[in-house]
């Protein structure tokens, strides 16, 4: 009896070593330090930045200004799908550790694949953060493909309380508010997947293999099929490969979307992210506010010039002409804000606008310093031009016509 128990314990230990230890790759060490530069797109998407260059602000920018938020939503949903796959493998490993009977059926070929898994946090592993992520996803995809082949592609759907079912029903990336404007994703306020992994023993957080299939199909039907609700433009060859992998081969591993995810990332990095940095790191206003300031600035200067010339030709005394300070100050200040896309006073107070008349605190240190320097320069130019106009129209000799 003792020999049998020892043999069974060795089998369990062997199986537990074969299941991959999938952990989220740790960010590079320099990310934790204070940046003395503008963030990269990868840092924004990995939520390693703060307002006004955080993921929430980038989502609002893509929705309101770039008008291509579907590409960002696709990237985020694919990332969520990859996290779901990692969570599924964690649950599988945990079930082996507690000797779940269903996992006694393991093939030698699957064991060979699982033996090749490495922990991305292992110092002996890949040296760069992107290589860690890529290697982890490749290993995860290889295991999921092999597991599906062993099961003959017959995966039962998970119960309604499973994590995948909850996320599929609560994704909400296409939800709209009362005015028809697409609402920001709820995941910006809290990372639901990470929170759910902390309570892994609860049946409400179980992830079944069918949930991975549902997640992959949701991405396909929402973004990729021709005529879908939020169709994004991808190269036709890439699109055909994804459709064939999901619908014909029955795949649901993360590698299915790797090419499309990289393509989307590069498109955002090339076409949208530079404008986002100009808008948020060099300014603190959104286009509607800039337009309002342009109108107010032109009206202020028109009122100042019209009143100034009228007072000169009516030969009014200087103490009456001092009222010109008001229209000229408003006009010059608003036009300077329009020209540089920054409200210098609000920037110095530490506020940035993310939607019209909605402000948030500037929390990214480097951006705060950059905006302070730019706001000081704009304010100095405003004072210089305003004082010159005021002195000119106040002290010029009057001429009664």
Tab-separated table of C-alpha atoms in Angstrom:
chain	number	residue	atom	x	y	z
A	1	UNK	CA	0.000	0.000	0.000
A	2	UNK	CA	2.790	2.438	0.854
A	3	UNK	CA	4.511	1.639	-2.454
A	4	UNK	CA	1.347	2.407	-4.375
A	5	UNK	CA	0.943	5.680	-2.528
A	6	UNK	CA	4.515	6.698	-3.306
A	7	UNK	CA	4.041	5.842	-6.970
A	8	UNK	CA	0.842	7.851	-7.121
A	9	UNK	CA	2.539	10.816	-5.427
A	10	UNK	CA	5.396	10.710	-7.931
A	11	UNK	CA	2.870	10.667	-10.789
A	12	UNK	CA	1.116	13.702	-9.366
A	13	UNK	CA	4.415	15.575	-8.951
A	14	UNK	CA	5.382	14.720	-12.523
A	15	UNK	CA	2.055	15.975	-13.896
A	16	UNK	CA	2.255	19.171	-11.867
A	17	UNK	CA	5.666	19.917	-13.395
A	18	UNK	CA	4.338	19.356	-16.904
A	19	UNK	CA	1.514	21.922	-16.610
A	20	UNK	CA	2.891	25.374	-17.568
A	21	UNK	CA	3.306	28.030	-14.922
A	22	UNK	CA	1.809	30.893	-16.918
A	23	UNK	CA	2.391	34.211	-15.213
A	24	UNK	CA	2.026	37.686	-16.615
A	25	UNK	CA	5.503	38.765	-17.712
A	26	UNK	CA	6.988	41.301	-15.350
A	27	UNK	CA	7.604	44.760	-16.816
A	28	UNK	CA	11.152	45.905	-17.437
A	29	UNK	CA	12.934	47.305	-14.356
A	30	UNK	CA	13.222	50.868	-15.735
A	31	UNK	CA	9.424	51.168	-15.955
A	32	UNK	CA	9.220	51.368	-12.179
A	33	UNK	CA	11.541	54.357	-12.119
A	34	UNK	CA	10.480	57.874	-12.874
A	35	UNK	CA	10.520	58.459	-16.625
A	36	UNK	CA	12.430	61.465	-17.904
A	37	UNK	CA	10.829	61.144	-21.332
A	38	UNK	CA	7.480	60.744	-23.015
A	39	UNK	CA	5.906	57.299	-22.704
A	40	UNK	CA	5.739	54.777	-25.522
A	41	UNK	CA	2.531	53.276	-26.863
A	42	UNK	CA	3.372	49.938	-25.268
A	43	UNK	CA	3.690	51.605	-21.854
A	44	UNK	CA	0.322	53.301	-22.318
A	45	UNK	CA	-1.387	50.059	-23.337
A	46	UNK	CA	0.229	48.183	-20.440
A	47	UNK	CA	-1.184	50.827	-18.027
A	48	UNK	CA	2.231	51.974	-16.859
A	49	UNK	CA	1.440	55.676	-17.290
A	50	UNK	CA	-0.721	58.233	-15.527
A	51	UNK	CA	-3.066	60.995	-16.673
A	52	UNK	CA	-3.154	62.684	-19.105
A	53	UNK	CA	-1.213	60.049	-21.089
A	54	UNK	CA	-2.894	57.000	-19.576
A	55	UNK	CA	-4.947	54.339	-21.347
A	56	UNK	CA	-8.256	56.015	-20.487
A	57	UNK	CA	-7.141	59.289	-22.113
A	58	UNK	CA	-5.836	57.404	-25.158
A	59	UNK	CA	-9.193	55.631	-25.501
A	60	UNK	CA	-11.050	58.974	-25.358
A	61	UNK	CA	-8.639	60.414	-27.937
A	62	UNK	CA	-9.144	57.463	-30.292
A	63	UNK	CA	-12.911	57.746	-29.892
A	64	UNK	CA	-13.400	61.513	-30.163
A	65	UNK	CA	-10.522	62.758	-32.304
A	66	UNK	CA	-9.016	59.875	-34.244
A	67	UNK	CA	-12.414	58.209	-34.856
A	68	UNK	CA	-10.792	54.769	-34.891
A	69	UNK	CA	-11.514	53.397	-31.436
A	70	UNK	CA	-12.484	50.031	-32.945
A	71	UNK	CA	-8.804	49.276	-33.561
A	72	UNK	CA	-7.965	49.957	-29.917
A	73	UNK	CA	-10.934	47.894	-28.744
A	74	UNK	CA	-9.790	45.023	-30.952
A	75	UNK	CA	-6.291	45.179	-29.462
A	76	UNK	CA	-7.697	45.258	-25.935
A	77	UNK	CA	-10.100	42.370	-26.576
A	78	UNK	CA	-7.293	40.229	-28.021
A	79	UNK	CA	-5.194	41.044	-24.953
A	80	UNK	CA	-8.115	40.049	-22.753
A	81	UNK	CA	-8.433	36.796	-24.697
A	82	UNK	CA	-4.754	36.057	-24.054
A	83	UNK	CA	-5.255	36.752	-20.355
A	84	UNK	CA	-8.219	34.392	-20.352
A	85	UNK	CA	-6.042	31.671	-21.886
A	86	UNK	CA	-3.383	32.197	-19.222
A	87	UNK	CA	-6.033	32.035	-16.518
A	88	UNK	CA	-7.350	28.793	-17.981
A	89	UNK	CA	-3.893	27.203	-17.846
A	90	UNK	CA	-3.391	28.438	-14.281
A	91	UNK	CA	-6.656	26.770	-13.315
A	92	UNK	CA	-5.561	23.604	-15.109
A	93	UNK	CA	-2.287	23.529	-13.220
A	94	UNK	CA	-4.076	24.183	-9.941
A	95	UNK	CA	-6.507	21.359	-10.586
A	96	UNK	CA	-3.564	18.991	-11.183
A	97	UNK	CA	-1.949	20.059	-7.934
A	98	UNK	CA	-5.086	19.106	-6.029
A	99	UNK	CA	-5.306	15.851	-8.047
A	100	UNK	CA	-8.373	16.514	-10.144
A	101	UNK	CA	-9.457	13.117	-11.536
A	102	UNK	CA	-10.298	14.426	-15.028
A	103	UNK	CA	-6.695	15.415	-15.605
A	104	UNK	CA	-5.363	11.886	-15.132
A	105	UNK	CA	-5.745	11.486	-18.929
A	106	UNK	CA	-2.547	13.006	-20.303
A	107	UNK	CA	-0.762	11.893	-23.414
A	108	UNK	CA	2.981	11.574	-23.687
A	109	UNK	CA	3.010	14.001	-26.580
A	110	UNK	CA	1.236	16.637	-24.520
A	111	UNK	CA	3.703	16.024	-21.718
A	112	UNK	CA	6.586	16.673	-24.068
A	113	UNK	CA	5.071	20.013	-25.091
A	114	UNK	CA	4.430	21.054	-21.514
A	115	UNK	CA	7.996	20.164	-20.534
A	116	UNK	CA	9.205	22.888	-22.902
A	117	UNK	CA	7.357	25.655	-21.079
A	118	UNK	CA	9.483	28.262	-19.316
A	119	UNK	CA	8.596	30.873	-16.786
A	120	UNK	CA	9.033	34.343	-18.355
A	121	UNK	CA	10.222	35.635	-14.979
A	122	UNK	CA	13.069	33.121	-14.899
A	123	UNK	CA	16.424	34.971	-15.103
A	124	UNK	CA	17.702	32.216	-17.382
A	125	UNK	CA	14.917	32.872	-19.850
A	126	UNK	CA	14.608	35.553	-22.543
A	127	UNK	CA	16.293	38.819	-21.722
A	128	UNK	CA	13.773	41.326	-23.067
A	129	UNK	CA	10.195	42.059	-22.049
A	130	UNK	CA	8.743	41.634	-25.572
A	131	UNK	CA	10.587	38.337	-26.010
A	132	UNK	CA	9.106	37.152	-22.702
A	133	UNK	CA	5.587	37.897	-23.890
A	134	UNK	CA	6.115	36.361	-27.328
A	135	UNK	CA	7.696	33.200	-25.947
A	136	UNK	CA	4.962	32.788	-23.340
A	137	UNK	CA	2.216	33.184	-25.930
A	138	UNK	CA	3.881	30.695	-28.274
A	139	UNK	CA	4.180	28.099	-25.520
A	140	UNK	CA	0.627	28.722	-24.373
A	141	UNK	CA	-0.701	28.380	-27.930
A	142	UNK	CA	1.227	25.159	-28.495
A	143	UNK	CA	-0.268	23.638	-25.369
A	144	UNK	CA	-3.839	24.726	-26.189
A	145	UNK	CA	-3.579	23.357	-29.734
A	146	UNK	CA	-2.255	20.039	-28.463
A	147	UNK	CA	-4.927	19.763	-25.789
A	148	UNK	CA	-7.647	20.358	-28.355
A	149	UNK	CA	-6.234	17.633	-30.642
A	150	UNK	CA	-6.189	15.154	-27.764
A	151	UNK	CA	-9.815	15.962	-26.895
A	152	UNK	CA	-10.856	15.635	-30.529
A	153	UNK	CA	-12.159	19.209	-30.566
A	154	UNK	CA	-15.134	18.260	-28.368
A	155	UNK	CA	-15.183	20.949	-25.704
A	156	UNK	CA	-18.259	21.332	-23.601
A	157	UNK	CA	-19.582	24.765	-22.850
A	158	UNK	CA	-18.842	26.127	-19.426
A	159	UNK	CA	-21.469	26.843	-16.795
A	160	UNK	CA	-23.011	30.289	-16.626
A	161	UNK	CA	-20.893	31.095	-13.596
A	162	UNK	CA	-17.603	30.670	-15.455
A	163	UNK	CA	-15.232	33.571	-15.883
A	164	UNK	CA	-15.329	33.457	-19.663
A	165	UNK	CA	-19.123	33.587	-19.737
A	166	UNK	CA	-19.165	36.569	-17.419
A	167	UNK	CA	-16.611	38.439	-19.504
A	168	UNK	CA	-18.386	37.645	-22.760
A	169	UNK	CA	-21.603	39.075	-21.411
A	170	UNK	CA	-20.012	42.093	-19.770
A	171	UNK	CA	-17.457	43.113	-22.349
A	172	UNK	CA	-19.348	46.272	-23.201
A	173	UNK	CA	-16.807	47.644	-25.662
A	174	UNK	CA	-19.623	48.656	-27.987
A	175	UNK	CA	-22.041	50.019	-25.392
A	176	UNK	CA	-23.292	53.526	-26.025
A	177	UNK	CA	-24.604	56.258	-23.785
A	178	UNK	CA	-27.891	58.170	-24.093
A	179	UNK	CA	-26.382	60.565	-26.666
A	180	UNK	CA	-25.109	57.734	-28.875
A	181	UNK	CA	-21.484	58.181	-27.762
A	182	UNK	CA	-19.570	54.966	-27.142
A	183	UNK	CA	-18.848	54.530	-23.444
A	184	UNK	CA	-15.298	53.830	-22.227
A	185	UNK	CA	-14.575	50.231	-21.339
A	186	UNK	CA	-15.344	49.293	-17.756
A	187	UNK	CA	-11.947	47.581	-17.539
A	188	UNK	CA	-10.281	51.017	-17.412
A	189	UNK	CA	-11.634	51.516	-13.916
A	190	UNK	CA	-10.667	48.074	-12.591
A	191	UNK	CA	-8.783	45.137	-13.967
A	192	UNK	CA	-11.449	42.500	-13.585
A	193	UNK	CA	-9.352	39.571	-14.753
A	194	UNK	CA	-6.553	40.241	-12.326
A	195	UNK	CA	-9.008	40.645	-9.494
A	196	UNK	CA	-10.728	37.418	-10.394
A	197	UNK	CA	-7.529	35.423	-10.268
A	198	UNK	CA	-7.036	36.232	-6.627
A	199	UNK	CA	-9.984	34.090	-5.614
A	200	UNK	CA	-9.105	31.023	-7.597
A	201	UNK	CA	-10.824	28.469	-5.379
A	202	UNK	CA	-14.288	29.823	-6.035
A	203	UNK	CA	-16.346	27.954	-8.658
A	204	UNK	CA	-17.599	31.347	-9.890
A	205	UNK	CA	-14.135	32.017	-11.300
A	206	UNK	CA	-13.665	28.764	-13.204
A	207	UNK	CA	-12.571	29.039	-16.828
A	208	UNK	CA	-13.557	26.201	-19.173
A	209	UNK	CA	-11.992	25.506	-22.545
A	210	UNK	CA	-15.280	26.386	-24.257
A	211	UNK	CA	-14.940	29.920	-22.883
A	212	UNK	CA	-11.768	30.359	-24.921
A	213	UNK	CA	-13.693	29.305	-28.014
A	214	UNK	CA	-16.488	31.781	-27.235
A	215	UNK	CA	-13.975	34.568	-26.683
A	216	UNK	CA	-12.191	33.887	-29.986
A	217	UNK	CA	-15.488	33.750	-31.886
A	218	UNK	CA	-16.678	37.002	-30.320
A	219	UNK	CA	-13.551	38.750	-31.584
A	220	UNK	CA	-14.019	37.229	-35.033
A	221	UNK	CA	-17.700	38.138	-35.350
A	222	UNK	CA	-17.318	41.627	-33.861
A	223	UNK	CA	-14.258	42.950	-35.691
A	224	UNK	CA	-13.068	40.722	-38.514
A	225	UNK	CA	-15.870	39.233	-40.589
A	226	UNK	CA	-16.955	41.380	-43.556
A	227	UNK	CA	-19.971	43.492	-42.582
A	228	UNK	CA	-19.494	42.943	-38.841
A	229	UNK	CA	-20.690	45.556	-36.387
A	230	UNK	CA	-17.262	47.097	-35.769
A	231	UNK	CA	-15.261	45.848	-38.727
A	232	UNK	CA	-11.627	46.892	-38.872
A	233	UNK	CA	-9.488	46.921	-42.006
A	234	UNK	CA	-6.756	44.279	-42.133
A	235	UNK	CA	-4.750	42.843	-45.036
A	236	UNK	CA	-6.895	40.278	-46.820
A	237	UNK	CA	-4.356	37.468	-46.464
A	238	UNK	CA	-4.093	38.026	-42.725
A	239	UNK	CA	-7.872	38.134	-42.406
A	240	UNK	CA	-8.324	34.908	-44.367
A	241	UNK	CA	-5.787	33.114	-42.161
A	242	UNK	CA	-7.613	34.125	-38.982
A	243	UNK	CA	-11.028	33.113	-40.331
A	244	UNK	CA	-9.692	29.747	-41.498
A	245	UNK	CA	-7.920	29.101	-38.188
A	246	UNK	CA	-11.065	29.720	-36.122
A	247	UNK	CA	-13.869	28.441	-38.336
A	248	UNK	CA	-12.136	25.581	-40.159
A	249	UNK	CA	-9.331	24.481	-37.816
A	250	UNK	CA	-11.265	25.263	-34.631
A	251	UNK	CA	-8.340	27.082	-33.031
A	252	UNK	CA	-8.762	29.471	-30.117
A	253	UNK	CA	-5.173	29.909	-28.946
A	254	UNK	CA	-3.609	33.400	-28.674
A	255	UNK	CA	-1.311	32.868	-31.658
A	256	UNK	CA	-4.326	33.045	-33.993
A	257	UNK	CA	-4.505	36.814	-33.470
A	258	UNK	CA	-0.788	37.574	-33.156
A	259	UNK	CA	-0.339	38.973	-36.675
A	260	UNK	CA	-3.506	41.094	-36.477
A	261	UNK	CA	-2.561	42.365	-33.029
A	262	UNK	CA	0.908	43.404	-34.201
A	263	UNK	CA	-0.560	45.045	-37.307
A	264	UNK	CA	-3.074	46.997	-35.200
A	265	UNK	CA	-0.382	48.058	-32.755
A	266	UNK	CA	1.851	49.352	-35.543
A	267	UNK	CA	-1.060	51.214	-37.139
A	268	UNK	CA	-1.906	52.957	-33.865
A	269	UNK	CA	1.751	53.697	-33.186
A	270	UNK	CA	2.202	55.221	-36.633
A	271	UNK	CA	-1.098	57.036	-37.216
A	272	UNK	CA	-2.637	57.846	-33.836
A	273	UNK	CA	-0.057	57.890	-31.052
A	274	UNK	CA	2.043	60.872	-32.267
A	275	UNK	CA	-1.095	63.007	-32.407
A	276	UNK	CA	-2.093	61.790	-28.949
A	277	UNK	CA	1.253	62.866	-27.492
A	278	UNK	CA	1.007	66.261	-29.191
A	279	UNK	CA	-2.493	66.699	-27.829
A	280	UNK	CA	-1.832	65.577	-24.249
A	281	UNK	CA	1.874	66.158	-23.605
A	282	UNK	CA	2.190	69.510	-25.407
A	283	UNK	CA	-1.319	70.811	-24.754
A	284	UNK	CA	-4.247	70.452	-22.386
A	285	UNK	CA	-7.256	71.314	-24.581
A	286	UNK	CA	-9.561	69.305	-26.818
A	287	UNK	CA	-10.652	70.573	-30.275
A	288	UNK	CA	-14.080	71.954	-29.176
A	289	UNK	CA	-12.398	74.049	-26.465
A	290	UNK	CA	-9.786	75.256	-28.940
A	291	UNK	CA	-12.521	76.337	-31.344
A	292	UNK	CA	-14.390	78.229	-28.601
A	293	UNK	CA	-11.206	80.061	-27.629
A	294	UNK	CA	-10.583	80.963	-31.258
A	295	UNK	CA	-14.018	82.569	-31.506
A	296	UNK	CA	-13.611	84.383	-28.184
A	297	UNK	CA	-10.130	85.544	-29.154
A	298	UNK	CA	-11.268	86.996	-32.482
A	299	UNK	CA	-14.238	88.716	-30.839
A	300	UNK	CA	-12.016	90.081	-28.071
A	301	UNK	CA	-9.469	91.526	-30.495
A	302	UNK	CA	-12.230	92.953	-32.706
A	303	UNK	CA	-13.815	94.625	-29.679
A	304	UNK	CA	-10.431	95.913	-28.510
A	305	UNK	CA	-9.408	97.412	-31.871
A	306	UNK	CA	-12.851	98.877	-32.569
A	307	UNK	CA	-13.113	100.436	-29.097
A	308	UNK	CA	-9.479	101.580	-29.146
A	309	UNK	CA	-9.772	103.449	-32.438
A	310	UNK	CA	-13.104	104.919	-31.366
A	311	UNK	CA	-11.607	106.274	-28.134
A	312	UNK	CA	-8.600	107.685	-29.998
A	313	UNK	CA	-10.679	109.521	-32.579
A	314	UNK	CA	-13.059	110.750	-29.879
A	315	UNK	CA	-10.015	112.022	-27.958
A	316	UNK	CA	-11.019	110.308	-24.738
A	317	UNK	CA	-8.717	110.632	-21.705
A	318	UNK	CA	-6.274	107.893	-20.779
A	319	UNK	CA	-8.140	106.691	-17.677
A	320	UNK	CA	-11.117	105.813	-19.888
A	321	UNK	CA	-8.886	104.052	-22.429
A	322	UNK	CA	-7.651	101.763	-19.625
A	323	UNK	CA	-10.851	99.769	-20.186
A	324	UNK	CA	-9.120	98.429	-23.304
A	325	UNK	CA	-7.148	96.132	-20.981
A	326	UNK	CA	-10.166	93.824	-20.749
A	327	UNK	CA	-10.887	93.030	-24.448
A	328	UNK	CA	-7.217	92.926	-25.447
A	329	UNK	CA	-6.296	90.567	-22.584
A	330	UNK	CA	-9.170	88.207	-23.395
A	331	UNK	CA	-8.450	88.327	-27.124
A	332	UNK	CA	-4.706	87.738	-26.900
A	333	UNK	CA	-5.037	85.044	-24.214
A	334	UNK	CA	-7.682	83.080	-26.112
A	335	UNK	CA	-5.856	83.286	-29.454
A	336	UNK	CA	-2.607	82.170	-27.817
A	337	UNK	CA	-4.468	79.220	-26.296
A	338	UNK	CA	-5.878	78.428	-29.737
A	339	UNK	CA	-2.492	78.673	-31.416
A	340	UNK	CA	-0.646	76.410	-28.945
A	341	UNK	CA	-3.594	74.189	-27.874
A	342	UNK	CA	-2.933	74.956	-24.234
A	343	UNK	CA	-4.640	77.016	-21.560
A	344	UNK	CA	-1.569	78.276	-19.667
A	345	UNK	CA	-3.310	79.126	-16.384
A	346	UNK	CA	-5.085	75.761	-16.153
A	347	UNK	CA	-1.892	73.972	-17.171
A	348	UNK	CA	0.056	75.690	-14.399
A	349	UNK	CA	-2.699	74.673	-11.981
A	350	UNK	CA	-2.210	71.077	-13.136
A	351	UNK	CA	-5.364	70.380	-15.157
A	352	UNK	CA	-5.834	68.735	-18.543
A	353	UNK	CA	-9.076	68.443	-20.502
A	354	UNK	CA	-10.088	64.954	-21.676
A	355	UNK	CA	-13.575	65.852	-22.984
A	356	UNK	CA	-15.187	69.252	-23.479
A	357	UNK	CA	-15.251	71.073	-20.108
A	358	UNK	CA	-14.226	67.918	-18.210
A	359	UNK	CA	-10.854	68.189	-16.517
A	360	UNK	CA	-8.479	65.775	-14.844
A	361	UNK	CA	-5.333	66.250	-12.809
A	362	UNK	CA	-1.973	65.983	-14.589
A	363	UNK	CA	-0.231	63.144	-12.729
A	364	UNK	CA	2.543	62.068	-15.098
A	365	UNK	CA	5.637	63.899	-13.719
A	366	UNK	CA	7.482	64.455	-16.986
A	367	UNK	CA	4.337	65.658	-18.771
A	368	UNK	CA	3.603	68.004	-15.872
A	369	UNK	CA	7.051	69.580	-16.148
A	370	UNK	CA	6.761	69.810	-19.928
A	371	UNK	CA	3.366	71.504	-19.770
A	372	UNK	CA	4.568	73.906	-17.077
A	373	UNK	CA	7.428	75.070	-19.303
A	374	UNK	CA	5.166	75.402	-22.314
A	375	UNK	CA	2.461	77.196	-20.316
A	376	UNK	CA	5.018	79.664	-18.922
A	377	UNK	CA	6.241	80.424	-22.434
A	378	UNK	CA	2.705	80.939	-23.771
A	379	UNK	CA	1.767	83.102	-20.789
A	380	UNK	CA	4.882	85.244	-21.251
A	381	UNK	CA	4.075	85.771	-24.938
A	382	UNK	CA	0.477	86.618	-24.045
A	383	UNK	CA	1.527	89.216	-21.476
A	384	UNK	CA	4.105	90.730	-23.854
A	385	UNK	CA	1.702	91.117	-26.784
A	386	UNK	CA	-1.173	92.236	-24.543
A	387	UNK	CA	0.923	94.896	-22.794
A	388	UNK	CA	2.230	96.189	-26.146
A	389	UNK	CA	-1.297	96.623	-27.549
A	390	UNK	CA	-2.607	98.205	-24.359
A	391	UNK	CA	0.280	100.708	-24.147
A	392	UNK	CA	-0.101	101.571	-27.829
A	393	UNK	CA	-3.815	102.345	-27.640
A	394	UNK	CA	-3.705	104.059	-24.253
A	395	UNK	CA	-0.764	106.391	-24.768
A	396	UNK	CA	-1.167	107.273	-28.452
A	397	UNK	CA	-2.298	110.945	-28.758
A	398	UNK	CA	-6.012	111.396	-29.391
A	399	UNK	CA	-7.387	113.174	-32.459
A	400	UNK	CA	-10.907	114.494	-32.404
A	401	UNK	CA	-12.475	114.157	-35.828
